[in-house]
Amino acid sequence: MEIKIKPRIKDRNFISGFQEALKIIEQINQHKDEDITLSFDNHAFVSPLFITVLLIYLKSHNLKYKIEVGKNNYISTIYFEKEGLKPEDFPLHFNQKLSSYRNKTYLPIISFSTKLECNDERNSLVSAIETILKNQVGLQPNVLIGLKYLISESVDNIVEHSESERAYIFAQYFKTKMFLDICIADNGISLLGSYQKVNFENISNHVEALIAAQSGKSTKNLPDAENRGFGIKTSKNLLINGLGGNYLMISGEALYIKTSEVENFVKMPPTISWKGTIIAMRIPYQNTNFSYINYVE
Amino acid sequence: MKTIKAIQVSALFSNDLKSRLVARNIRNFILEKQYVSVTIDFKNVTFTSRTFMDEFYNQVVLNPKFKTKIINMSSDIQSMFDAVKATQHKSREYKNESDHVFTFSSVSDVNNYLNGLSFL
């Protein structure tokens, strides 16, 4: 079955990529038992949110799929067909490979190991990503520190909780609108799996797990303490109140949306769920008065 | 039993301290060297995540097997340290979010709902 992909993503509307991905997923679900070919239109514009939601969905359900990109070089350049650019495929010159993107407006999907023993490599990789983004976008030091916070907290949560073998990061910036979109995702046990693993009380579905995570309920608090669970809260506070951005998290069949105006949870239709967790952030990067430390809880 | 003059965090680990694992590595380094009293020097450390600092506070600063003295934290990093220290035993109240949960049975319903929200 061939599914033609020509999404109508409005770059001025953060959620638009998610909505378009849902439409594709709906078509995929109708042909789940067949070999699927995702055929990208030559001029299809895709956003990090669209691609990440689609990629994690395909991986979640072990679907047999083929990608056809035609003359759409962008889809190949972001390594969608290969499920991301992997550092181990460029053992001696990955940073050089990354630096080839320094004049682009995006970073490709980067797929990296979450193994504990790969911590040094992972930290180097994340630092390299931050440097490329800083140079691409021309980030001021105050915003760069905020970006470091947002990325490091998300990646550390994946490493600590997800039990995913790999994590994914994909970024794109929009020069005229002066914002940066970043998605960070995993294919792990989801928030619900993480809570259930430690028999957390009163959390029996993905929406409850997502609510608990946003409230800062941690599976790893020390005995008689509530020292953990501030990372996500601080990230949201920094991004929304500090930088004026948007925040979205997907886990299992649950979606969380946080903007300056709304904070809502959505239970998706029964046929739609992701194995793992996706964080998507739209980050306005022009704020000379911003100081991340003012938003740390 | 040994006392070390100072552990230079930026030289031994990184200027950017991003993960809980790095904090555990600092603890392990001190335990392996069998230091009973250490000065931990944050000179040239430009960034710490909150998760690093929480782990550092609990696994290094409060570690019963050695004593620590911390020097040269920049004002931002000191603020992060203070924030972590202040929230160790803070009992939190959790909001009831049931009024903010929306359930949908179709993709078009989800998308119609999202169309009504305002995003950047």
mmCIF file of N, CA and C in Angstrom, chain A residues 139-194:
data_model
loop_
_atom_site.group_PDB
_atom_site.id
_atom_site.type_symbol
_atom_site.label_atom_id
_atom_site.label_comp_id
_atom_site.label_asym_id
_atom_site.label_seq_id
_atom_site.Cartn_x
_atom_site.Cartn_y
_atom_site.Cartn_z
ATOM 1 N N LEU A 139 22.759 31.892 18.610
ATOM 2 C CA LEU A 139 22.152 32.022 19.949
ATOM 3 C C LEU A 139 23.018 32.873 20.860
ATOM 4 N N GLN A 140 22.373 33.739 21.623
ATOM 5 C CA GLN A 140 23.066 34.498 22.648
ATOM 6 C C GLN A 140 23.352 33.580 23.829
ATOM 7 N N PRO A 141 24.423 33.876 24.608
ATOM 8 C CA PRO A 141 24.795 32.971 25.711
ATOM 9 C C PRO A 141 23.655 32.706 26.694
ATOM 10 N N ASN A 142 22.833 33.717 26.969
ATOM 11 C CA ASN A 142 21.765 33.504 27.960
ATOM 12 C C ASN A 142 20.730 32.484 27.461
ATOM 13 N N VAL A 143 20.430 32.517 26.168
ATOM 14 C CA VAL A 143 19.461 31.556 25.608
ATOM 15 C C VAL A 143 20.122 30.187 25.431
ATOM 16 N N LEU A 144 21.396 30.195 25.083
ATOM 17 C CA LEU A 144 22.119 28.925 24.926
ATOM 18 C C LEU A 144 22.094 28.123 26.230
ATOM 19 N N ILE A 145 22.287 28.799 27.340
ATOM 20 C CA ILE A 145 22.264 28.095 28.631
ATOM 21 C C ILE A 145 20.873 27.485 28.860
ATOM 22 N N GLY A 146 19.840 28.223 28.500
ATOM 23 C CA GLY A 146 18.474 27.688 28.618
ATOM 24 C C GLY A 146 18.288 26.464 27.740
ATOM 25 N N LEU A 147 18.823 26.535 26.530
ATOM 26 C CA LEU A 147 18.737 25.395 25.607
ATOM 27 C C LEU A 147 19.471 24.182 26.179
ATOM 28 N N LYS A 148 20.636 24.426 26.734
ATOM 29 C CA LYS A 148 21.400 23.330 27.356
ATOM 30 C C LYS A 148 20.558 22.672 28.439
ATOM 31 N N TYR A 149 19.880 23.507 29.233
ATOM 32 C CA TYR A 149 19.052 22.968 30.306
ATOM 33 C C TYR A 149 17.950 22.070 29.731
ATOM 34 N N LEU A 150 17.251 22.595 28.728
ATOM 35 C CA LEU A 150 16.113 21.861 28.154
ATOM 36 C C LEU A 150 16.570 20.523 27.557
ATOM 37 N N ILE A 151 17.680 20.540 26.856
ATOM 38 C CA ILE A 151 18.157 19.304 26.223
ATOM 39 C C ILE A 151 18.679 18.328 27.278
ATOM 40 N N SER A 152 19.476 18.828 28.204
ATOM 41 C CA SER A 152 20.108 17.903 29.166
ATOM 42 C C SER A 152 19.081 17.232 30.070
ATOM 43 N N GLU A 153 18.065 17.990 30.498
ATOM 44 C CA GLU A 153 17.047 17.376 31.365
ATOM 45 C C GLU A 153 16.263 16.304 30.608
ATOM 46 N N SER A 154 15.941 16.580 29.356
ATOM 47 C CA SER A 154 15.172 15.605 28.564
ATOM 48 C C SER A 154 15.996 14.346 28.312
ATOM 49 N N VAL A 155 17.255 14.535 27.919
ATOM 50 C CA VAL A 155 18.104 13.372 27.629
ATOM 51 C C VAL A 155 18.355 12.566 28.904
ATOM 52 N N ASP A 156 18.580 13.258 30.011
ATOM 53 C CA ASP A 156 18.851 12.530 31.254
ATOM 54 C C ASP A 156 17.630 11.717 31.705
ATOM 55 N N ASN A 157 16.444 12.255 31.490
ATOM 56 C CA ASN A 157 15.238 11.488 31.833
ATOM 57 C C ASN A 157 15.131 10.220 30.996
ATOM 58 N N ILE A 158 15.496 10.318 29.730
ATOM 59 C CA ILE A 158 15.472 9.124 28.876
ATOM 60 C C ILE A 158 16.461 8.087 29.404
ATOM 61 N N VAL A 159 17.669 8.554 29.711
ATOM 62 C CA VAL A 159 18.717 7.637 30.184
ATOM 63 C C VAL A 159 18.311 6.984 31.507
ATOM 64 N N GLU A 160 17.712 7.766 32.395
ATOM 65 C CA GLU A 160 17.404 7.274 33.737
ATOM 66 C C GLU A 160 16.149 6.398 33.787
ATOM 67 N N HIS A 161 15.181 6.689 32.910
ATOM 68 C CA HIS A 161 13.862 6.078 33.097
ATOM 69 C C HIS A 161 13.324 5.250 31.933
ATOM 70 N N SER A 162 13.770 5.512 30.702
ATOM 71 C CA SER A 162 12.991 5.008 29.549
ATOM 72 C C SER A 162 13.214 3.533 29.226
ATOM 73 N N GLU A 163 14.403 3.024 29.556
ATOM 74 C CA GLU A 163 14.806 1.676 29.150
ATOM 75 C C GLU A 163 14.797 1.511 27.629
ATOM 76 N N SER A 164 14.922 2.613 26.953
ATOM 77 C CA SER A 164 15.045 2.571 25.499
ATOM 78 C C SER A 164 16.514 2.351 25.153
ATOM 79 N N GLU A 165 16.769 1.638 24.061
ATOM 80 C CA GLU A 165 18.166 1.446 23.663
ATOM 81 C C GLU A 165 18.745 2.696 23.029
ATOM 82 N N ARG A 166 17.849 3.453 22.389
ATOM 83 C CA ARG A 166 18.340 4.644 21.704
ATOM 84 C C ARG A 166 17.435 5.842 21.983
ATOM 85 N N ALA A 167 18.006 7.016 21.828
ATOM 86 C CA ALA A 167 17.228 8.260 21.905
ATOM 87 C C ALA A 167 17.412 9.004 20.589
ATOM 88 N N TYR A 168 16.501 9.912 20.322
ATOM 89 C CA TYR A 168 16.500 10.640 19.049
ATOM 90 C C TYR A 168 16.378 12.136 19.326
ATOM 91 N N ILE A 169 17.121 12.899 18.560
ATOM 92 C CA ILE A 169 16.976 14.356 18.653
ATOM 93 C C ILE A 169 16.972 14.915 17.237
ATOM 94 N N PHE A 170 16.114 15.859 17.023
ATOM 95 C CA PHE A 170 15.949 16.441 15.691
ATOM 96 C C PHE A 170 15.565 17.906 15.884
ATOM 97 N N ALA A 171 16.246 18.798 15.161
ATOM 98 C CA ALA A 171 16.006 20.234 15.376
ATOM 99 C C ALA A 171 15.957 20.988 14.058
ATOM 100 N N GLN A 172 15.209 22.047 14.077
ATOM 101 C CA GLN A 172 15.096 22.897 12.895
ATOM 102 C C GLN A 172 14.812 24.311 13.383
ATOM 103 N N TYR A 173 15.426 25.307 12.755
ATOM 104 C CA TYR A 173 15.092 26.658 13.186
ATOM 105 C C TYR A 173 14.469 27.452 12.060
ATOM 106 N N PHE A 174 13.725 28.462 12.457
ATOM 107 C CA PHE A 174 12.957 29.264 11.516
ATOM 108 C C PHE A 174 13.446 30.698 11.660
ATOM 109 N N LYS A 175 14.292 31.073 10.701
ATOM 110 C CA LYS A 175 15.040 32.321 10.838
ATOM 111 C C LYS A 175 14.131 33.553 10.916
ATOM 112 N N THR A 176 13.158 33.617 10.035
ATOM 113 C CA THR A 176 12.343 34.843 10.006
ATOM 114 C C THR A 176 11.443 34.950 11.233
ATOM 115 N N LYS A 177 11.052 33.807 11.765
ATOM 116 C CA LYS A 177 10.156 33.841 12.932
ATOM 117 C C LYS A 177 10.930 33.763 14.240
ATOM 118 N N MET A 178 12.203 33.475 14.115
ATOM 119 C CA MET A 178 13.116 33.454 15.254
ATOM 120 C C MET A 178 12.705 32.464 16.341
ATOM 121 N N PHE A 179 12.390 31.244 15.914
ATOM 122 C CA PHE A 179 12.239 30.192 16.893
ATOM 123 C C PHE A 179 12.873 28.899 16.394
ATOM 124 N N LEU A 180 13.130 28.051 17.366
ATOM 125 C CA LEU A 180 13.816 26.789 17.119
ATOM 126 C C LEU A 180 12.879 25.669 17.582
ATOM 127 N N ASP A 181 12.685 24.668 16.743
ATOM 128 C CA ASP A 181 11.887 23.493 17.144
ATOM 129 C C ASP A 181 12.833 22.335 17.450
ATOM 130 N N ILE A 182 12.655 21.739 18.594
ATOM 131 C CA ILE A 182 13.465 20.567 18.947
ATOM 132 C C ILE A 182 12.549 19.449 19.412
ATOM 133 N N CYS A 183 12.803 18.256 18.912
ATOM 134 C CA CYS A 183 12.119 17.064 19.429
ATOM 135 C C CYS A 183 13.165 16.115 19.994
ATOM 136 N N ILE A 184 12.855 15.570 21.151
ATOM 137 C CA ILE A 184 13.722 14.579 21.789
ATOM 138 C C ILE A 184 12.820 13.399 22.147
ATOM 139 N N ALA A 185 13.208 12.208 21.738
ATOM 140 C CA ALA A 185 12.275 11.081 21.871
ATOM 141 C C ALA A 185 13.000 9.786 22.198
ATOM 142 N N ASP A 186 12.214 8.815 22.653
ATOM 143 C CA ASP A 186 12.756 7.475 22.874
ATOM 144 C C ASP A 186 11.704 6.442 22.513
ATOM 145 N N ASN A 187 12.142 5.209 22.461
ATOM 146 C CA ASN A 187 11.255 4.098 22.112
ATOM 147 C C ASN A 187 11.184 3.113 23.269
ATOM 148 N N GLY A 188 11.066 3.648 24.473
ATOM 149 C CA GLY A 188 11.176 2.823 25.667
ATOM 150 C C GLY A 188 9.846 2.392 26.257
ATOM 151 N N ILE A 189 9.831 2.307 27.588
ATOM 152 C CA ILE A 189 8.682 1.714 28.274
ATOM 153 C C ILE A 189 7.580 2.729 28.565
ATOM 154 N N SER A 190 7.783 3.979 28.144
ATOM 155 C CA SER A 190 6.832 5.069 28.350
ATOM 156 C C SER A 190 6.762 5.439 29.835
ATOM 157 N N LEU A 191 6.113 6.549 30.097
ATOM 158 C CA LEU A 191 6.001 7.011 31.495
ATOM 159 C C LEU A 191 5.234 5.997 32.330
ATOM 160 N N LEU A 192 4.159 5.449 31.757
ATOM 161 C CA LEU A 192 3.354 4.477 32.502
ATOM 162 C C LEU A 192 4.198 3.267 32.886
ATOM 163 N N GLY A 193 4.984 2.777 31.946
ATOM 164 C CA GLY A 193 5.846 1.626 32.240
ATOM 165 C C GLY A 193 6.820 1.945 33.362
ATOM 166 N N SER A 194 7.319 3.144 33.356
ATOM 167 C CA SER A 194 8.280 3.554 34.377
ATOM 168 C C SER A 194 7.624 3.603 35.765
#
